[in-house]
Coordinates of C-alpha atoms in Angstrom, one line a residue:
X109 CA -30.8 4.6 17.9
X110 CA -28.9 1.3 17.2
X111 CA -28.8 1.8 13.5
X112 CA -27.8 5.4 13.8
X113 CA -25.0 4.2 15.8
X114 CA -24.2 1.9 13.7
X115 CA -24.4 3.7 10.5
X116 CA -22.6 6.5 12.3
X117 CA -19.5 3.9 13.0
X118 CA -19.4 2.8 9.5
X119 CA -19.2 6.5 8.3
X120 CA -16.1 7.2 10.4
X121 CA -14.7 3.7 9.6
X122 CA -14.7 5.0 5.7
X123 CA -13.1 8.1 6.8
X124 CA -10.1 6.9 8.4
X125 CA -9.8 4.4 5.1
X126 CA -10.0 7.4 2.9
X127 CA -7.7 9.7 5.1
X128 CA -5.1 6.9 4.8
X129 CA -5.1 6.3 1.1
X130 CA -4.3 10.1 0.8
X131 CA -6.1 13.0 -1.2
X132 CA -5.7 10.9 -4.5
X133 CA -6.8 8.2 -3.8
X134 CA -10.0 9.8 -2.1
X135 CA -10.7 11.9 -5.6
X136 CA -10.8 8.5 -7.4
X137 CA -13.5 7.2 -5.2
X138 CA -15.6 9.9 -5.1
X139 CA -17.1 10.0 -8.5
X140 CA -18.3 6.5 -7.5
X141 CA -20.0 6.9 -4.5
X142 CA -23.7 7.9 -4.2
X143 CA -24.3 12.0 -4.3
X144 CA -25.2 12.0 -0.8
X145 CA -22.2 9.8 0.5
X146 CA -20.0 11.8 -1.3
X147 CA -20.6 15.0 0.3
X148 CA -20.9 13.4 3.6
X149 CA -17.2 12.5 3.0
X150 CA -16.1 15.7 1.5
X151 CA -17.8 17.7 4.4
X152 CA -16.1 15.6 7.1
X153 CA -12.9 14.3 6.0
X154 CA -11.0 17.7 6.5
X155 CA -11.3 17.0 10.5
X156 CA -9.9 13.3 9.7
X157 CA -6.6 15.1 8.1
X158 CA -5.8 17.0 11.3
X159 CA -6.7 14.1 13.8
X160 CA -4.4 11.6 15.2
X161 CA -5.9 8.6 15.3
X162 CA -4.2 6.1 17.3
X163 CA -2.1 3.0 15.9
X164 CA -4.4 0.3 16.6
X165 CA -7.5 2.3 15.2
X166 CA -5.9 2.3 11.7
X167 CA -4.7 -1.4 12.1
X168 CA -8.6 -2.0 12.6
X169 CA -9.8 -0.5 10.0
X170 CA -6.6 -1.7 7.6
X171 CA -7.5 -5.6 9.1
X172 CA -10.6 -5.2 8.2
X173 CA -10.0 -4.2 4.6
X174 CA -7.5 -6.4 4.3
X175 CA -10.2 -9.5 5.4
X176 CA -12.7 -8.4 2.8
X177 CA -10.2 -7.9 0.0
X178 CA -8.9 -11.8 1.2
X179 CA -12.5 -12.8 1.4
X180 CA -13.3 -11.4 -2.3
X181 CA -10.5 -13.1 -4.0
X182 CA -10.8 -16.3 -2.6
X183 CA -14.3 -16.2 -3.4
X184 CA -14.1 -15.1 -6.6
X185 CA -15.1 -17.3 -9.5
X186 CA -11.9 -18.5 -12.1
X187 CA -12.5 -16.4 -15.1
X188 CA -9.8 -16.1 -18.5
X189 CA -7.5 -18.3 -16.5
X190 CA -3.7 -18.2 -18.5
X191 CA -1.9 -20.1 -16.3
X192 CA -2.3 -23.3 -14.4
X193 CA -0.6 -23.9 -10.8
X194 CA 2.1 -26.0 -12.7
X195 CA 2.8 -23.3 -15.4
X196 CA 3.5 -20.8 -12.3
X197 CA 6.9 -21.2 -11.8
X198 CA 8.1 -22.0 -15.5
X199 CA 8.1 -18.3 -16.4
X200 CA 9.6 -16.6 -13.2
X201 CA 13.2 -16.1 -14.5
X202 CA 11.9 -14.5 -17.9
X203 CA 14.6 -12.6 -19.2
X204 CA 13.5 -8.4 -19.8
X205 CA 12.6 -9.0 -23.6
X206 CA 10.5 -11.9 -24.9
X207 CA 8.9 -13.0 -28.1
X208 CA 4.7 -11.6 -28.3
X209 CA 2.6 -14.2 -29.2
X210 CA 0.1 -11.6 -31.1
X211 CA -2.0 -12.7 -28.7
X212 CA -3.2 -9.6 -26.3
X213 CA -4.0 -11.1 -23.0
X214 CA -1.3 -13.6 -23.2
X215 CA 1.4 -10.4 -24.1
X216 CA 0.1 -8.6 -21.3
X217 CA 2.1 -11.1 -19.0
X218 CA 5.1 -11.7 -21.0
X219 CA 6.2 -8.3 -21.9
X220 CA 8.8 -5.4 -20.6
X221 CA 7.4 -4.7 -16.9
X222 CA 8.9 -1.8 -16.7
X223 CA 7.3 -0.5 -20.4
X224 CA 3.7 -2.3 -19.0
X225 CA 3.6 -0.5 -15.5
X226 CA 4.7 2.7 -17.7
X227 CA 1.6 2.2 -19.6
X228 CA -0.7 1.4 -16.6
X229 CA 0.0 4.2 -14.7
X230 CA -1.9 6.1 -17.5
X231 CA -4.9 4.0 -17.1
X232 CA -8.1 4.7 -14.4
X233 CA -7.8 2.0 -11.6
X234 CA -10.9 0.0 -13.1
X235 CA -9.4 -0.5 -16.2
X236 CA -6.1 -1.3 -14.3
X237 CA -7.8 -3.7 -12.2
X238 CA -9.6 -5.6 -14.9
X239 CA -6.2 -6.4 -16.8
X240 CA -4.8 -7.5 -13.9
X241 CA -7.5 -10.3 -14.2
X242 CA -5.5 -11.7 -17.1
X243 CA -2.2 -11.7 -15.5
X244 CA -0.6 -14.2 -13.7
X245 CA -0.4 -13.3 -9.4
X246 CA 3.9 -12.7 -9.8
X247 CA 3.0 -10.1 -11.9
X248 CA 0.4 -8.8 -10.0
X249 CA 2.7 -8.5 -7.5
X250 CA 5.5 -6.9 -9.5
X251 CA 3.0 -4.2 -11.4
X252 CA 1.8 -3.3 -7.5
X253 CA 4.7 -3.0 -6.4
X254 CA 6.4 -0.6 -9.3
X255 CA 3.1 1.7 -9.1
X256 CA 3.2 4.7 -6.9
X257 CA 1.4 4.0 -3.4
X258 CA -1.7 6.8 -4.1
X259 CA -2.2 4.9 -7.3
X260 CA -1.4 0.7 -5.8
X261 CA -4.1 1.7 -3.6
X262 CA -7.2 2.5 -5.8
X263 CA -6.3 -0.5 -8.2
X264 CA -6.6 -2.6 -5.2
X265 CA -9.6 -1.6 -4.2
X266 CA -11.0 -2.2 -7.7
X267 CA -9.4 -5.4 -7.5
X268 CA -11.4 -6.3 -4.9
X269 CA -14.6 -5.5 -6.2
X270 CA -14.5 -8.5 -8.7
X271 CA -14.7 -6.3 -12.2
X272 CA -15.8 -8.0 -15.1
X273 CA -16.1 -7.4 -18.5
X274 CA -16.5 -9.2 -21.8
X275 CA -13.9 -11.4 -23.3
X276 CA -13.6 -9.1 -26.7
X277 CA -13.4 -6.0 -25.0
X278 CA -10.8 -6.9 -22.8
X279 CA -8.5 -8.0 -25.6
X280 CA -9.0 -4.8 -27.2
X281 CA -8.2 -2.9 -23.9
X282 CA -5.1 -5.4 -23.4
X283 CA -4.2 -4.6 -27.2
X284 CA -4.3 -0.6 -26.8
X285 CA -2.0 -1.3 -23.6
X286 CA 0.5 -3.1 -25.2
X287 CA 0.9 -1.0 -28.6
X288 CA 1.1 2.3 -25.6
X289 CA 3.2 0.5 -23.5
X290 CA 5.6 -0.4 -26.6
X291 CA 6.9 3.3 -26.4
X292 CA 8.0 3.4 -23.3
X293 CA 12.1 2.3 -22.0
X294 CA 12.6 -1.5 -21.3
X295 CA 14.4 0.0 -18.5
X296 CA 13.3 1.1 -14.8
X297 CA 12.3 4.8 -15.2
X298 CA 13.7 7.3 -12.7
X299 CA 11.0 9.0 -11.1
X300 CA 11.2 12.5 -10.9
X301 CA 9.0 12.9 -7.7
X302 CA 9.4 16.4 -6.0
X303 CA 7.6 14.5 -2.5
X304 CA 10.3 12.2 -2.9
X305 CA 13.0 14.7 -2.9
X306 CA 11.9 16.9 -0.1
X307 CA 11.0 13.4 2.2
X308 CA 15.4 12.9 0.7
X309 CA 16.1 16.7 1.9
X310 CA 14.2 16.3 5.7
X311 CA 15.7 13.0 6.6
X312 CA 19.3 14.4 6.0
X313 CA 17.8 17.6 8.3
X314 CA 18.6 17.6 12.0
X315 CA 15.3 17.1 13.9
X316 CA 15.5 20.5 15.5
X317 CA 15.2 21.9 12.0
X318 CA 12.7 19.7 10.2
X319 CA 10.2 20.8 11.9
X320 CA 10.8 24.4 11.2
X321 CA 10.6 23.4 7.2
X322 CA 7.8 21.4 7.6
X323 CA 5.5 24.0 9.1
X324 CA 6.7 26.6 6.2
X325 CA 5.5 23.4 3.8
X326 CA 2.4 23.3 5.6
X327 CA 1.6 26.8 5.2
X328 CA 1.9 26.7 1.3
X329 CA 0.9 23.7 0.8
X330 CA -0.6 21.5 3.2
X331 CA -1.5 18.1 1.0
X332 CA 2.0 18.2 -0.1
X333 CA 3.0 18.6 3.5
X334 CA 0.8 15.6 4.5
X335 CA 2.3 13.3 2.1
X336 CA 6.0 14.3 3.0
X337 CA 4.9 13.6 6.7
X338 CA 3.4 10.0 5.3
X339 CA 6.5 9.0 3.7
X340 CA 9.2 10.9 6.1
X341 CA 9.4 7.8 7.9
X342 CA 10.9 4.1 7.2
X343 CA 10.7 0.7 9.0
X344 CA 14.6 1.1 9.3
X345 CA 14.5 4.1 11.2
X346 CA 14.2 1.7 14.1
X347 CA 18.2 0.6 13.1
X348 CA 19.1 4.6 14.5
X349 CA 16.1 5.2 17.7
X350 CA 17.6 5.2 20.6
X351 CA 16.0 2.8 23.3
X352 CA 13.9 5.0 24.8
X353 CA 12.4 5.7 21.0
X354 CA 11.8 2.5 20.2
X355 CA 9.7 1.2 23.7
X356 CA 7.5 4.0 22.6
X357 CA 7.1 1.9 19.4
X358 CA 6.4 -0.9 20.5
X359 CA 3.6 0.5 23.3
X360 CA 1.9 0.9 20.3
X361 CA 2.3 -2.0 18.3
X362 CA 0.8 -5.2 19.3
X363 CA 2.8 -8.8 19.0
X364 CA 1.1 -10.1 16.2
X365 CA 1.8 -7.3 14.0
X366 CA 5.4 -7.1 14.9
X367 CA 5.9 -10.1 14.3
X368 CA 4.4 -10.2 10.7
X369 CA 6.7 -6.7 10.4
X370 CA 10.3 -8.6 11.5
X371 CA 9.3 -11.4 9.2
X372 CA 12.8 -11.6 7.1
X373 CA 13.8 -8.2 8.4
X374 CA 17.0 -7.1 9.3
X375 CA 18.7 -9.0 11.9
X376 CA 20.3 -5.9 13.7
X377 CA 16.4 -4.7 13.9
X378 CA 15.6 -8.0 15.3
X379 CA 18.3 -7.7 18.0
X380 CA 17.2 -4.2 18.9
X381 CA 13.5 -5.0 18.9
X382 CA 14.5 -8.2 21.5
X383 CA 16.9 -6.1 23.4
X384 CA 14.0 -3.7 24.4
X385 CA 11.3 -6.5 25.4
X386 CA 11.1 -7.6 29.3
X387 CA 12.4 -11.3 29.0
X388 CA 8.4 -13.0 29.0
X389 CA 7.4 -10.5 25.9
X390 CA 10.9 -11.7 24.3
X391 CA 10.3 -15.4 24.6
X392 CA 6.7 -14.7 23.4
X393 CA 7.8 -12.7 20.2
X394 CA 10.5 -15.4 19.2
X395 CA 8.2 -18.0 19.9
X396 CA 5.3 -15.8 16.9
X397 CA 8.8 -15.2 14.7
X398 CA 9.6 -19.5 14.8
X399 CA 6.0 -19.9 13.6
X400 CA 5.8 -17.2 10.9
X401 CA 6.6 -19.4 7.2
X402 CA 4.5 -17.5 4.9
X403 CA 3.6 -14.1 5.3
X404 CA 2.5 -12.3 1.7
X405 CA 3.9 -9.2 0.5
X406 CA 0.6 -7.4 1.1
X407 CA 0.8 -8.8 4.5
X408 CA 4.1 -7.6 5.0
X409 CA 3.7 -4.2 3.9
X410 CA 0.7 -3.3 5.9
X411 CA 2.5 -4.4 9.6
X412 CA 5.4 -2.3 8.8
X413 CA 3.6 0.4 7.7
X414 CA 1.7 0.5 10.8
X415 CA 5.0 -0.2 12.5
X416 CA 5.9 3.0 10.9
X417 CA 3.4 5.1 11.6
X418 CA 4.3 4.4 15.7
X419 CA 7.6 5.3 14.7
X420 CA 5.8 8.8 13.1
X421 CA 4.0 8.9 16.2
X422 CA 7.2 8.4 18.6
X423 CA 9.5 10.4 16.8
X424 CA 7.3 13.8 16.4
X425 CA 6.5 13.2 20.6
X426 CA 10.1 14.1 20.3
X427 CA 10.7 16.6 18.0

């Protein structure tokens, strides 16, 4: 009975994961999974797209990601190491264009960003992952960040699982990227995302209205509709909630991750957060804010978007 339970708990625990990353993300996977898991998921995770699962359930299950993914890389043996901790910080003002060295898994961390992620985005997220190896952790950081979130997602996860493979055949993957990638505009592309536009339409919609356009969305096409309701929402929203909005944030977020989320924030969304603490929950969330010196971009990202998703949560209570 224990290890139904158990099992059981893990099952709904990869669910909520899967739910989160979104319906691309969840395609990815699939393929890798055992035949039986698979169609567990598939069978079940319908219900997981119409439930609302409370804040701190998805800031569980996001933690506890989060501790594996921290636990795999600092675990994780050095292997085709470029760089060396004092050659991190001689490259960081590399100017867009810079000489190739001929060499494949040294040019896949000096050239074009913008032309590399171009390339990458074509890649599956194991491939992805496995270059990434090679690169230095800035540019890690600057690929992830450029890649579309469906996408950031799968590569991390792959990322996590330590991929490996031999030394030749990763120079000949590195060497196909870069010849691709040299095709594409040294410049930032502009992303013609039709999510994007519609998420642009409904925030300049009054919130009487949006709701109305959403539903006709939902009826025609109900995973776009899911991720125009993922993104509709911004950590600045809290700049224009009114007070009574934003207590219903924060009933739902707990200190720690608020404070992670106001790390280098806005100053006005500082204020307001302050204003709408009692005066013992104040000094306790300046006193978390005075401590907080490093807090990493993946850190950062995954407070405010569950600092979001409360603002999601509060917001729709109202609409």
């Amino acid at each position: 009975m224990e290890a139904e339970s158990s099992k059981t708990l893990r099952e709904e625990r990869v669910l909520l994961l899967l739910n989160l990353l979104g319906k691309d993300a969840t395609a990815e996977v699939l393929p890798h999974l055992d035949a039986q898991v698979a169609a567990m998921i598939r069978q079940r995770l319908p219900e997981f797209a119409t439930r609302v699962t409370p804040v701190r359930k998805q800031k569980a299950v996001l933690d506890e990601f989060e501790r594996y993914l921290q636990f795999t890389r600092d675990n994780a043996p050095p292997e085709l190491k470029l760089h060396t901790e004092e050659d991190e910080g001689e490259d960081d003002d590399l100017p867009i264009e810079v000489e190739l060295t001929g060499d494949p898994l040294i040019d896949i961390d000096r050239m074009n960003i913008h032309q590399l992620t171009a390339a990458l985005e074509e890649e599956q997220p194991r491939t992805v992952a496995l270059l990434l190896k090679c690169v230095s952790p800035r540019r890690i950081a600057e690929i992830l960040e450029l890649m579309p979130e469906s996408k950031k997602q799968l590569i991390v996860r792959e990322f996590s699982y330590d991929p490996k493979a031999p030394e030749p055949i990763l120079r000949r993957i590195a060497g196909a990227t870069i010849t691709r990638a040299k095709q594409f505009p040294t410049e930032p592309r502009v992303k013609d995302d039709p999510v994007s536009r519609l998420v642009e339409v409904l925030r300049a919609t009054e919130k009487a209205k949006r709701r109305e356009i959403l539903k006709a969305i939902e009826e025609q096409n109900p995973d776009q509709a899911t991720l125009i309701n993922q993104s509709l929402y911004q950590f600045e929203d809290l700049l224009t909630m009114d007070d009574q909005q934003i207590q219903k944030v924060l009933a739902r977020v707990d200190s720690s991750t608020l404070s992670t989320a106001l790390f280098n924030s806005d100053e006005r969304i500082v204020d307001k957060i302050l204003g709408n603490l009692s005066k013992r929950a104040r000094a306790s969330l300046q006193e978390e804010l005075g401590f907080r010196k490093n807090v990493t971009g993946a850190q950062l990202r995954a407070s405010r978007q569950l600092v979001t998703a409360a603002i999601a949560e509060a917001e729709q209570e109202s609409e």
